[in-house]
mmCIF file of C-alpha atoms and ligand atoms in Angstrom:
data_model
loop_
_atom_site.group_PDB
_atom_site.id
_atom_site.type_symbol
_atom_site.label_atom_id
_atom_site.label_comp_id
_atom_site.label_asym_id
_atom_site.label_seq_id
_atom_site.Cartn_x
_atom_site.Cartn_y
_atom_site.Cartn_z
ATOM 1 C CA MET A 1 15.336 16.101 -25.535
ATOM 2 C CA SER A 2 17.147 13.299 -27.274
ATOM 3 C CA GLN A 3 15.463 9.987 -28.011
ATOM 4 C CA ASN A 4 16.795 8.114 -25.036
ATOM 5 C CA ASP A 5 16.932 10.700 -22.276
ATOM 6 C CA PRO A 6 16.722 9.045 -18.849
ATOM 7 C CA ILE A 7 13.200 8.490 -17.522
ATOM 8 C CA ALA A 8 12.639 8.590 -13.756
ATOM 9 C CA PHE A 9 11.076 5.533 -12.084
ATOM 10 C CA ILE A 10 9.280 7.904 -9.690
ATOM 11 C CA ASP A 11 9.866 11.655 -10.075
ATOM 12 C CA LEU A 12 9.710 13.341 -6.669
ATOM 13 C CA LYS A 13 11.880 16.219 -7.908
ATOM 14 C CA ALA A 14 9.406 17.265 -10.609
ATOM 15 C CA GLN A 15 6.585 17.017 -8.075
ATOM 16 C CA GLN A 16 8.496 19.130 -5.560
ATOM 17 C CA ALA A 17 9.185 21.798 -8.184
ATOM 18 C CA ALA A 18 5.425 22.025 -8.819
ATOM 19 C CA ILE A 19 4.480 22.504 -5.135
ATOM 20 C CA ARG A 20 7.590 24.036 -3.539
ATOM 21 C CA PRO A 21 6.040 27.402 -2.536
ATOM 22 C CA GLU A 22 3.119 25.662 -0.765
ATOM 23 C CA ILE A 23 5.488 23.209 0.940
ATOM 24 C CA ASP A 24 7.707 26.071 2.144
ATOM 25 C CA ALA A 25 4.683 27.966 3.511
ATOM 26 C CA ARG A 26 3.355 24.882 5.334
ATOM 27 C CA ILE A 27 6.772 24.097 6.873
ATOM 28 C CA LYS A 28 7.115 27.726 7.979
ATOM 29 C CA ALA A 29 3.695 27.552 9.654
ATOM 30 C CA VAL A 30 4.788 24.510 11.703
ATOM 31 C CA LEU A 31 8.051 26.221 12.697
ATOM 32 C CA ASP A 32 6.046 29.301 13.711
ATOM 33 C CA HIS A 33 3.488 27.526 15.918
ATOM 34 C CA GLY A 34 6.016 25.008 17.259
ATOM 35 C CA GLN A 35 3.580 22.133 17.930
ATOM 36 C CA TYR A 36 5.773 19.524 16.315
ATOM 37 C CA ILE A 37 3.781 16.601 17.729
ATOM 38 C CA ASN A 38 -0.012 16.472 17.364
ATOM 39 C CA GLY A 39 -0.113 19.983 15.918
ATOM 40 C CA PRO A 40 -3.061 21.390 13.953
ATOM 41 C CA GLU A 41 -1.769 19.810 10.703
ATOM 42 C CA VAL A 42 -2.266 16.319 12.177
ATOM 43 C CA LEU A 43 -5.911 17.027 12.977
ATOM 44 C CA GLU A 44 -6.441 18.805 9.642
ATOM 45 C CA LEU A 45 -4.999 15.907 7.643
ATOM 46 C CA GLU A 46 -7.011 13.305 9.574
ATOM 47 C CA LYS A 47 -10.164 15.288 8.785
ATOM 48 C CA GLU A 48 -9.276 15.789 5.109
ATOM 49 C CA LEU A 49 -8.411 12.124 4.591
ATOM 50 C CA ALA A 50 -11.740 11.103 6.133
ATOM 51 C CA GLU A 51 -13.607 13.521 3.850
ATOM 52 C CA TRP A 52 -11.605 12.409 0.816
ATOM 53 C CA THR A 53 -12.138 8.671 1.304
ATOM 54 C CA GLY A 54 -15.538 8.623 3.014
ATOM 55 C CA ALA A 55 -14.099 6.842 6.078
ATOM 56 C CA ALA A 56 -15.809 7.694 9.389
ATOM 57 C CA ASP A 57 -12.468 8.544 11.008
ATOM 58 C CA VAL A 58 -8.749 8.510 10.226
ATOM 59 C CA VAL A 59 -5.811 8.221 12.631
ATOM 60 C CA LEU A 60 -2.315 9.164 11.489
ATOM 61 C CA ALA A 61 0.512 6.839 12.507
ATOM 62 C CA GLY A 62 4.302 6.848 12.372
ATOM 63 C CA ASN A 63 4.484 4.688 9.233
ATOM 64 C CA GLY A 64 2.544 2.013 7.361
ATOM 65 C CA THR A 65 3.989 -0.867 9.372
ATOM 66 C CA GLU A 66 3.051 0.722 12.671
ATOM 67 C CA SER A 67 -0.447 1.492 11.415
ATOM 68 C CA LEU A 68 -0.952 -2.235 10.719
ATOM 69 C CA GLU A 69 0.348 -3.051 14.211
ATOM 70 C CA ILE A 70 -1.882 -0.488 15.919
ATOM 71 C CA ALA A 71 -4.957 -1.806 14.066
ATOM 72 C CA MET A 72 -4.124 -5.373 15.152
ATOM 73 C CA MET A 73 -3.529 -4.301 18.747
ATOM 74 C CA GLY A 74 -6.896 -2.536 18.693
ATOM 75 C CA GLU A 75 -8.594 -5.826 17.785
ATOM 76 C CA GLY A 76 -6.756 -7.638 20.582
ATOM 77 C CA ILE A 77 -4.753 -9.747 18.124
ATOM 78 C CA GLY A 78 -1.832 -11.507 19.801
ATOM 79 C CA TYR A 79 -0.275 -14.789 20.859
ATOM 80 C CA GLY A 80 -2.018 -17.882 19.511
ATOM 81 C CA ASP A 81 -3.896 -15.986 16.798
ATOM 82 C CA ALA A 82 -3.606 -16.763 13.085
ATOM 83 C CA VAL A 83 -3.493 -13.788 10.735
ATOM 84 C CA PHE A 84 -3.846 -14.690 7.047
ATOM 85 C CA ILE A 85 -1.737 -12.687 4.587
ATOM 86 C CA PRO A 86 -0.640 -13.066 0.969
ATOM 87 C CA ALA A 87 2.993 -14.173 0.587
ATOM 88 C CA PHE A 88 3.495 -11.933 -2.444
ATOM 89 C CA THR A 89 3.817 -8.547 -0.728
ATOM 90 C CA TYR A 90 6.338 -6.304 1.026
ATOM 91 C CA ASN A 91 7.908 -7.857 4.135
ATOM 92 C CA ALA A 92 6.182 -5.286 6.392
ATOM 93 C CA THR A 93 2.853 -7.120 6.201
ATOM 94 C CA ALA A 94 4.395 -10.220 7.805
ATOM 95 C CA SER A 95 6.629 -8.290 10.253
ATOM 96 C CA ALA A 96 3.632 -6.380 11.575
ATOM 97 C CA VAL A 97 1.765 -9.631 12.320
ATOM 98 C CA LEU A 98 4.763 -11.030 14.206
ATOM 99 C CA MET A 99 5.380 -7.737 16.059
ATOM 100 C CA ALA A 100 1.744 -7.902 17.212
ATOM 101 C CA GLY A 101 2.583 -11.335 18.668
ATOM 102 C CA ALA A 102 0.432 -13.350 16.250
ATOM 103 C CA THR A 103 1.354 -16.008 13.675
ATOM 104 C CA PRO A 104 1.271 -15.229 9.946
ATOM 105 C CA VAL A 105 -0.424 -17.830 7.749
ATOM 106 C CA PHE A 106 0.687 -17.371 4.161
ATOM 107 C CA VAL A 107 -1.930 -17.546 1.408
ATOM 108 C CA ASP A 108 -1.349 -17.810 -2.334
ATOM 109 C CA VAL A 109 -2.337 -15.022 -4.721
ATOM 110 C CA ASP A 110 -4.483 -14.914 -7.841
ATOM 111 C CA ALA A 111 -2.248 -15.090 -10.937
ATOM 112 C CA SER A 112 -4.639 -12.811 -12.852
ATOM 113 C CA ASN A 113 -4.223 -9.797 -10.551
ATOM 114 C CA PHE A 114 -1.469 -10.640 -7.977
ATOM 115 C CA ASN A 115 -3.774 -10.178 -4.944
ATOM 116 C CA ILE A 116 -4.795 -12.676 -2.248
ATOM 117 C CA ASP A 117 -6.798 -15.593 -3.639
ATOM 118 C CA ALA A 118 -10.122 -15.935 -1.789
ATOM 119 C CA THR A 119 -10.341 -19.672 -2.580
ATOM 120 C CA ASP A 120 -6.892 -20.390 -1.130
ATOM 121 C CA LEU A 121 -7.746 -18.136 1.828
ATOM 122 C CA GLU A 122 -10.699 -20.359 2.675
ATOM 123 C CA ALA A 123 -8.556 -23.512 2.276
ATOM 124 C CA LYS A 124 -5.882 -22.081 4.602
ATOM 125 C CA ILE A 125 -8.487 -21.067 7.231
ATOM 126 C CA GLU A 126 -9.964 -24.579 7.155
ATOM 127 C CA ALA A 127 -6.482 -26.112 7.501
ATOM 128 C CA VAL A 128 -5.774 -23.969 10.587
ATOM 129 C CA ILE A 129 -9.121 -24.952 12.119
ATOM 130 C CA ALA A 130 -8.437 -28.649 11.387
ATOM 131 C CA GLU A 131 -4.983 -28.446 12.975
ATOM 132 C CA GLY A 132 -6.471 -26.815 16.064
ATOM 133 C CA LYS A 133 -3.334 -25.005 17.258
ATOM 134 C CA LEU A 134 -4.086 -21.393 16.306
ATOM 135 C CA LYS A 135 -7.258 -19.307 16.408
ATOM 136 C CA PRO A 136 -8.113 -17.803 12.976
ATOM 137 C CA LYS A 137 -8.682 -14.108 13.769
ATOM 138 C CA MET A 138 -7.890 -11.797 10.876
ATOM 139 C CA VAL A 139 -7.091 -11.546 7.187
ATOM 140 C CA ILE A 140 -4.931 -8.748 5.796
ATOM 141 C CA PRO A 141 -5.501 -8.432 2.041
ATOM 142 C CA VAL A 142 -2.823 -6.312 0.338
ATOM 143 C CA ASP A 143 -3.776 -4.068 -2.605
ATOM 144 C CA LEU A 144 -0.636 -4.867 -4.541
ATOM 145 C CA PHE A 145 0.740 -2.217 -6.912
ATOM 146 C CA GLY A 146 -2.366 -0.077 -6.275
ATOM 147 C CA LEU A 147 -5.122 -2.496 -7.283
ATOM 148 C CA PRO A 148 -7.710 -3.120 -4.539
ATOM 149 C CA ALA A 149 -8.068 -6.790 -3.615
ATOM 150 C CA ASP A 150 -11.414 -8.507 -4.160
ATOM 151 C CA TYR A 151 -13.051 -7.219 -0.946
ATOM 152 C CA PRO A 152 -16.530 -8.670 -1.613
ATOM 153 C CA ALA A 153 -15.074 -12.183 -2.095
ATOM 154 C CA ILE A 154 -12.661 -11.862 0.852
ATOM 155 C CA GLY A 155 -15.398 -10.370 3.043
ATOM 156 C CA ALA A 156 -17.647 -13.358 2.322
ATOM 157 C CA VAL A 157 -14.969 -15.874 3.367
ATOM 158 C CA ALA A 158 -13.938 -13.808 6.402
ATOM 159 C CA GLY A 159 -17.568 -13.371 7.473
ATOM 160 C CA LYS A 160 -18.245 -17.104 7.243
ATOM 161 C CA HIS A 161 -15.345 -17.859 9.618
ATOM 162 C CA GLY A 162 -15.676 -14.809 11.914
ATOM 163 C CA LEU A 163 -12.426 -13.147 10.821
ATOM 164 C CA ALA A 164 -11.780 -9.398 10.899
ATOM 165 C CA VAL A 165 -10.527 -7.806 7.656
ATOM 166 C CA LEU A 166 -7.725 -5.230 7.777
ATOM 167 C CA SER A 167 -6.781 -3.848 4.369
ATOM 168 C CA ASP A 168 -3.081 -3.193 3.754
ATOM 169 C CA ALA A 169 -3.486 -0.316 1.333
ATOM 170 C CA ALA A 170 0.103 0.942 1.589
ATOM 171 C CA GLN A 171 0.308 0.937 -2.223
ATOM 172 C CA SER A 172 -3.260 1.759 -3.205
ATOM 173 C CA PHE A 173 -4.355 5.196 -2.007
ATOM 174 C CA GLY A 174 -6.535 6.480 -4.876
ATOM 175 C CA GLY A 175 -7.831 3.021 -5.818
ATOM 176 C CA LYS A 176 -11.599 2.426 -6.068
ATOM 177 C CA GLN A 177 -14.060 -0.453 -5.828
ATOM 178 C CA ASN A 178 -17.821 -0.384 -6.397
ATOM 179 C CA GLY A 179 -17.748 3.411 -6.375
ATOM 180 C CA LYS A 180 -15.914 3.691 -3.033
ATOM 181 C CA TRP A 181 -12.372 4.894 -2.417
ATOM 182 C CA VAL A 182 -9.652 2.811 -0.792
ATOM 183 C CA GLY A 183 -9.913 3.654 2.912
ATOM 184 C CA ASN A 184 -13.610 2.844 2.812
ATOM 185 C CA LEU A 185 -13.679 -0.668 1.309
ATOM 186 C CA CYS A 186 -13.746 -2.546 4.624
ATOM 187 C CA HIS A 187 -13.938 -1.791 8.374
ATOM 188 C CA MET A 188 -10.195 -1.103 8.768
ATOM 189 C CA THR A 189 -7.583 0.105 6.275
ATOM 190 C CA SER A 190 -3.922 0.917 6.752
ATOM 191 C CA THR A 191 -1.784 3.015 4.413
ATOM 192 C CA SER A 192 1.774 4.344 4.185
ATOM 193 C CA PHE A 193 3.047 7.800 3.263
ATOM 194 C CA PHE A 194 6.584 6.566 2.518
ATOM 195 C CA PRO A 195 8.021 9.122 0.042
ATOM 196 C CA ALA A 196 7.749 6.811 -2.993
ATOM 197 C CA LYS A 197 4.034 6.154 -2.485
ATOM 198 C CA ALA A 198 1.457 7.846 -4.730
ATOM 199 C CA LEU A 199 0.592 10.015 -1.713
ATOM 200 C CA GLY A 200 3.798 10.366 0.279
ATOM 201 C CA CYS A 201 5.531 12.646 2.761
ATOM 202 C CA TYR A 202 9.208 13.604 3.106
ATOM 203 C CA GLY A 203 10.018 10.992 5.731
ATOM 204 C CA ASP A 204 7.927 8.270 7.337
ATOM 205 C CA GLY A 205 4.189 8.424 7.858
ATOM 206 C CA GLY A 206 1.057 6.305 7.743
ATOM 207 C CA ALA A 207 -2.654 6.299 8.497
ATOM 208 C CA ILE A 208 -5.444 3.975 9.593
ATOM 209 C CA PHE A 209 -8.994 4.449 8.304
ATOM 210 C CA SER A 210 -12.055 3.182 10.108
ATOM 211 C CA ASP A 211 -15.809 3.044 9.633
ATOM 212 C CA SER A 212 -16.169 3.460 13.399
ATOM 213 C CA LYS A 213 -15.195 6.522 15.454
ATOM 214 C CA GLU A 214 -15.021 4.376 18.601
ATOM 215 C CA ARG A 215 -12.408 2.106 17.049
ATOM 216 C CA ALA A 216 -10.420 5.130 15.823
ATOM 217 C CA ASP A 217 -10.354 6.538 19.364
ATOM 218 C CA ILE A 218 -8.842 3.263 20.595
ATOM 219 C CA TRP A 219 -6.147 3.613 17.906
ATOM 220 C CA ARG A 220 -5.496 7.224 19.067
ATOM 221 C CA SER A 221 -4.929 5.887 22.549
ATOM 222 C CA ILE A 222 -2.667 3.023 21.374
ATOM 223 C CA ARG A 223 -0.497 5.358 19.299
ATOM 224 C CA TRP A 224 0.141 7.445 22.440
ATOM 225 C CA HIS A 225 1.213 4.689 24.869
ATOM 226 C CA GLY A 226 -2.337 3.538 25.464
ATOM 227 C CA THR A 227 -3.242 6.662 27.410
ATOM 228 C CA ASP A 228 -6.683 7.978 28.296
ATOM 229 C CA GLU A 229 -8.004 11.171 26.674
ATOM 230 C CA ALA A 230 -6.285 13.371 29.249
ATOM 231 C CA ARG A 231 -3.049 11.427 28.524
ATOM 232 C CA LYS A 232 -2.526 10.880 32.248
ATOM 233 C CA GLU A 233 -2.827 7.145 32.624
ATOM 234 C CA SER A 234 -2.120 4.195 30.356
ATOM 235 C CA VAL A 235 -5.464 2.408 30.178
ATOM 236 C CA ARG A 236 -4.199 -0.194 27.690
ATOM 237 C CA VAL A 237 -0.847 -1.249 26.270
ATOM 238 C CA GLY A 238 0.273 1.109 23.542
ATOM 239 C CA THR A 239 3.277 2.485 21.735
ATOM 240 C CA ASN A 240 4.728 5.680 20.329
ATOM 241 C CA GLY A 241 2.986 5.516 16.949
ATOM 242 C CA ARG A 242 2.566 9.166 16.047
ATOM 243 C CA MET A 243 3.134 10.952 12.738
ATOM 244 C CA ASP A 244 4.598 14.422 13.303
ATOM 245 C CA SER A 245 3.134 17.781 12.272
ATOM 246 C CA LEU A 246 5.799 18.489 9.614
ATOM 247 C CA GLN A 247 5.045 15.259 7.762
ATOM 248 C CA ALA A 248 1.300 15.928 8.010
ATOM 249 C CA ALA A 249 1.912 19.398 6.548
ATOM 250 C CA ILE A 250 3.698 17.852 3.537
ATOM 251 C CA VAL A 251 0.883 15.340 2.906
ATOM 252 C CA LEU A 252 -1.717 18.158 3.109
ATOM 253 C CA VAL A 253 -0.025 19.931 0.201
ATOM 254 C CA LYS A 254 0.317 16.723 -1.807
ATOM 255 C CA LEU A 255 -3.317 15.779 -1.149
ATOM 256 C CA SER A 256 -4.381 19.076 -2.739
ATOM 257 C CA ILE A 257 -2.924 17.946 -6.110
ATOM 258 C CA PHE A 258 -3.599 14.220 -5.684
ATOM 259 C CA GLU A 259 -6.699 14.033 -7.859
ATOM 260 C CA ASP A 260 -4.890 15.640 -10.825
ATOM 261 C CA GLU A 261 -1.915 13.352 -10.274
ATOM 262 C CA LEU A 262 -4.163 10.289 -10.133
ATOM 263 C CA LYS A 263 -5.802 11.305 -13.404
ATOM 264 C CA ARG A 264 -2.370 11.547 -15.006
ATOM 265 C CA ARG A 265 -1.298 8.143 -13.586
ATOM 266 C CA LYS A 266 -4.390 6.659 -15.222
ATOM 267 C CA GLU A 267 -3.525 8.288 -18.553
ATOM 268 C CA ILE A 268 -0.003 6.834 -18.413
ATOM 269 C CA ALA A 269 -1.435 3.415 -17.509
ATOM 270 C CA LYS A 270 -3.788 3.602 -20.499
ATOM 271 C CA ILE A 271 -0.875 4.295 -22.859
ATOM 272 C CA TYR A 272 1.027 1.326 -21.376
ATOM 273 C CA GLU A 273 -2.057 -0.878 -21.635
ATOM 274 C CA ASP A 274 -2.789 -0.030 -25.273
ATOM 275 C CA ILE A 275 0.733 -0.931 -26.369
ATOM 276 C CA LEU A 276 1.567 -3.788 -23.977
ATOM 277 C CA SER A 277 -1.735 -5.638 -24.438
ATOM 278 C CA GLN A 278 -0.747 -6.315 -28.051
ATOM 279 C CA LYS A 279 1.702 -8.915 -26.773
ATOM 280 C CA ILE A 280 1.243 -9.638 -23.042
ATOM 281 C CA SER A 281 -1.604 -10.456 -20.660
ATOM 282 C CA LEU A 282 -2.125 -7.611 -18.236
ATOM 283 C CA PRO A 283 -3.624 -7.906 -14.732
ATOM 284 C CA ILE A 284 -7.412 -8.341 -14.689
ATOM 285 C CA PRO A 285 -8.993 -6.223 -11.911
ATOM 286 C CA PRO A 286 -11.872 -7.598 -9.807
ATOM 287 C CA GLU A 287 -15.296 -6.356 -10.950
ATOM 288 C CA ASP A 288 -15.824 -2.575 -10.804
ATOM 289 C CA THR A 289 -12.313 -1.986 -9.438
ATOM 290 C CA GLU A 290 -9.825 0.715 -10.412
ATOM 291 C CA SER A 291 -6.144 0.779 -9.531
ATOM 292 C CA GLY A 292 -4.526 3.817 -7.914
ATOM 293 C CA TYR A 293 -1.384 2.862 -9.921
ATOM 294 C CA GLY A 294 1.062 3.208 -7.050
ATOM 295 C CA LEU A 295 3.263 1.035 -9.274
ATOM 296 C CA TYR A 296 2.817 -0.463 -12.742
ATOM 297 C CA SER A 297 3.833 -4.110 -12.900
ATOM 298 C CA ILE A 298 3.705 -6.733 -15.619
ATOM 299 C CA THR A 299 4.801 -10.351 -15.941
ATOM 300 C CA VAL A 300 7.227 -11.393 -18.658
ATOM 301 C CA ASP A 301 8.861 -14.775 -19.304
ATOM 302 C CA ASN A 302 12.225 -13.293 -20.368
ATOM 303 C CA ARG A 303 12.594 -10.741 -17.584
ATOM 304 C CA ASP A 304 16.397 -10.430 -17.755
ATOM 305 C CA ALA A 305 16.290 -9.619 -21.466
ATOM 306 C CA VAL A 306 13.477 -7.080 -21.017
ATOM 307 C CA GLN A 307 15.330 -5.367 -18.155
ATOM 308 C CA ALA A 308 18.523 -5.275 -20.212
ATOM 309 C CA ALA A 309 16.676 -3.666 -23.137
ATOM 310 C CA LEU A 310 15.115 -1.078 -20.815
ATOM 311 C CA ASN A 311 18.504 -0.337 -19.216
ATOM 312 C CA ALA A 312 20.086 0.112 -22.626
ATOM 313 C CA ASP A 313 17.473 2.760 -23.367
ATOM 314 C CA ASN A 314 18.010 4.604 -20.036
ATOM 315 C CA ILE A 315 14.729 3.303 -18.620
ATOM 316 C CA PRO A 316 14.774 2.133 -14.986
ATOM 317 C CA SER A 317 12.738 -0.863 -13.846
ATOM 318 C CA ALA A 318 12.405 -2.740 -10.558
ATOM 319 C CA ILE A 319 11.501 -6.184 -9.269
ATOM 320 C CA TYR A 320 8.840 -6.249 -6.563
ATOM 321 C CA TYR A 321 9.319 -8.915 -5.268
ATOM 322 C CA GLN A 322 12.340 -11.137 -5.970
ATOM 323 C CA GLN A 323 11.202 -13.577 -3.285
ATOM 324 C CA PRO A 324 7.823 -14.422 -1.810
ATOM 325 C CA LEU A 325 7.727 -13.958 1.963
ATOM 326 C CA HIS A 326 7.414 -17.672 2.842
ATOM 327 C CA GLN A 327 10.864 -18.222 1.289
ATOM 328 C CA MET A 328 12.613 -15.441 3.238
ATOM 329 C CA GLN A 329 14.877 -16.431 6.133
ATOM 330 C CA ALA A 330 12.840 -14.547 8.713
ATOM 331 C CA PHE A 331 9.522 -16.111 7.717
ATOM 332 C CA LYS A 332 10.265 -19.519 6.207
ATOM 333 C CA LYS A 333 9.310 -21.378 9.348
ATOM 334 C CA TYR A 334 5.725 -20.324 8.539
ATOM 335 C CA ALA A 335 5.892 -21.641 4.949
ATOM 336 C CA PRO A 336 2.995 -23.925 4.076
ATOM 337 C CA GLU A 337 3.795 -27.465 3.006
ATOM 338 C CA GLY A 338 3.988 -27.633 -0.787
ATOM 339 C CA GLY A 339 4.756 -23.908 -1.036
ATOM 340 C CA LEU A 340 2.645 -21.286 -2.797
ATOM 341 C CA PRO A 341 3.005 -21.902 -6.541
ATOM 342 C CA VAL A 342 1.544 -18.637 -7.853
ATOM 343 C CA CYS A 343 3.660 -16.446 -5.532
ATOM 344 C CA GLU A 344 6.745 -18.449 -6.503
ATOM 345 C CA MET A 345 5.995 -18.120 -10.237
ATOM 346 C CA LEU A 346 5.332 -14.365 -9.955
ATOM 347 C CA SER A 347 8.635 -13.667 -8.213
ATOM 348 C CA GLN A 348 10.372 -15.068 -11.334
ATOM 349 C CA LYS A 349 8.357 -13.004 -13.844
ATOM 350 C CA ILE A 350 7.257 -9.752 -12.239
ATOM 351 C CA LEU A 351 8.674 -6.448 -13.465
ATOM 352 C CA SER A 352 7.704 -2.895 -12.499
ATOM 353 C CA LEU A 353 7.949 -0.089 -15.051
ATOM 354 C CA PRO A 354 8.310 3.657 -14.403
ATOM 355 C CA MET A 355 5.030 5.136 -13.136
ATOM 356 C CA HIS A 356 4.532 8.726 -12.043
ATOM 357 C CA PRO A 357 2.326 11.675 -13.021
ATOM 358 C CA TYR A 358 5.185 13.723 -14.477
ATOM 359 C CA MET A 359 5.999 11.388 -17.388
ATOM 360 C CA THR A 360 5.166 12.583 -20.894
ATOM 361 C CA ASN A 361 3.017 10.523 -23.250
ATOM 362 C CA ALA A 362 6.069 10.082 -25.482
ATOM 363 C CA GLN A 363 8.082 8.672 -22.560
ATOM 364 C CA ALA A 364 5.293 6.224 -21.692
ATOM 365 C CA GLU A 365 5.116 5.110 -25.327
ATOM 366 C CA ARG A 366 8.899 4.642 -25.351
ATOM 367 C CA VAL A 367 8.824 2.466 -22.220
ATOM 368 C CA ALA A 368 6.035 0.218 -23.517
ATOM 369 C CA THR A 369 7.516 -0.075 -27.001
ATOM 370 C CA THR A 370 10.921 -1.015 -25.574
ATOM 371 C CA VAL A 371 9.258 -3.799 -23.568
ATOM 372 C CA ILE A 372 7.298 -5.070 -26.562
ATOM 373 C CA ASN A 373 10.390 -5.089 -28.773
ATOM 374 C CA ALA A 374 12.349 -7.100 -26.208
ATOM 375 C CA LEU A 375 9.784 -9.890 -25.865
HETATM 376 C C1 PLP B 1 2.260 -3.580 1.079
HETATM 377 C C2 PLP B 1 2.992 -2.747 2.107
HETATM 378 N N1 PLP B 1 2.646 -2.874 3.401
HETATM 379 C C3 PLP B 1 3.250 -2.140 4.363
HETATM 380 C C4 PLP B 1 4.242 -1.245 4.045
HETATM 381 C C5 PLP B 1 4.920 -0.521 5.153
HETATM 382 O O1 PLP B 1 4.866 0.848 5.073
HETATM 383 P P1 PLP B 1 6.004 1.724 5.785
HETATM 384 O O2 PLP B 1 7.242 1.606 4.956
HETATM 385 O O3 PLP B 1 5.435 3.103 5.797
HETATM 386 O O4 PLP B 1 6.188 1.179 7.162
HETATM 387 C C6 PLP B 1 4.628 -1.073 2.714
HETATM 388 C C7 PLP B 1 5.678 -0.108 2.380
HETATM 389 O O5 PLP B 1 6.273 -0.053 1.356
HETATM 390 C C8 PLP B 1 3.999 -1.844 1.712
HETATM 391 O O6 PLP B 1 4.320 -1.737 0.427
#
């Protein structure tokens, strides 16, 4: 390989080459039994994900946006309710709140790790209470780029004001806090199996994790038009929120290699960290917290120049996110007065580097050195 061979941002092709025979066998099994919806793979994956994470129960859903919506519907969230979310996240977090009929209240993030700031969360809750128009009901921390948010700090604020906590872990499967896996860090967790995620399928998929089997059964009903167990009558309002058997089959194969892949992601991150920390400040995780490294993102003052240097060396990079949510057309009517300074600053400086388990050490060193040389 020559010095500047292209490096993939995420290498699904290399992953597929490693697992193709198992994928083919799993797809064949679905075609043979023909239960395309709610087939045995759906039940098997729900069970395996619960065992893997330590959650009491897991419910697959059509995608990560729908899984957030189903969890909110299960808590009775709707019109007149305030749901607190960070403004530095993917648009789905805000869309899901609005689709559930509630009002998003944007909260600033912590500049040291890009996740929701518990101090600003408390300030925003108090402001909503003082205004008296909306009922504060829920907070949705997002584990941005794979790093779990500070659940003990958020839990303390939420507990004080009677708010439910729903974790948006679409980017953080494989993350850990205080010895527990993502999926088991609070009462409710939502994730996405979008193909580019660390644990993805070959289409759309998602899951909701719960510490209560009763709550999970309500989600199972909601994802099937709110029907009772016999699926005869709608006993509550629901939706079509199912993940199909083929997608579950794909995730089952990928879950079987996930721990090895996660180990490799951590090795790549360590190489990045050793080189990058010579010149830039890297995110500081909350205490006893490990990222699942769904993405690897840094902040740089001269982002255009760094991206240009990476491009010149055949290294892809991406900007998540160019705009905080409270500045987007669809959501700006919910922008807090005075804006959200940290989210606004991060959207100018954030840069995501290639991150996947199939990179070589030499490639990781090349990426980090190119960044350092362009600073
Ligand atoms: C933070 C976050 N929340 C929610 C979602 C939505 O997941 P999906 O695309 O599966 O609907 C994503 C997807 O990228 C995400 O990154």
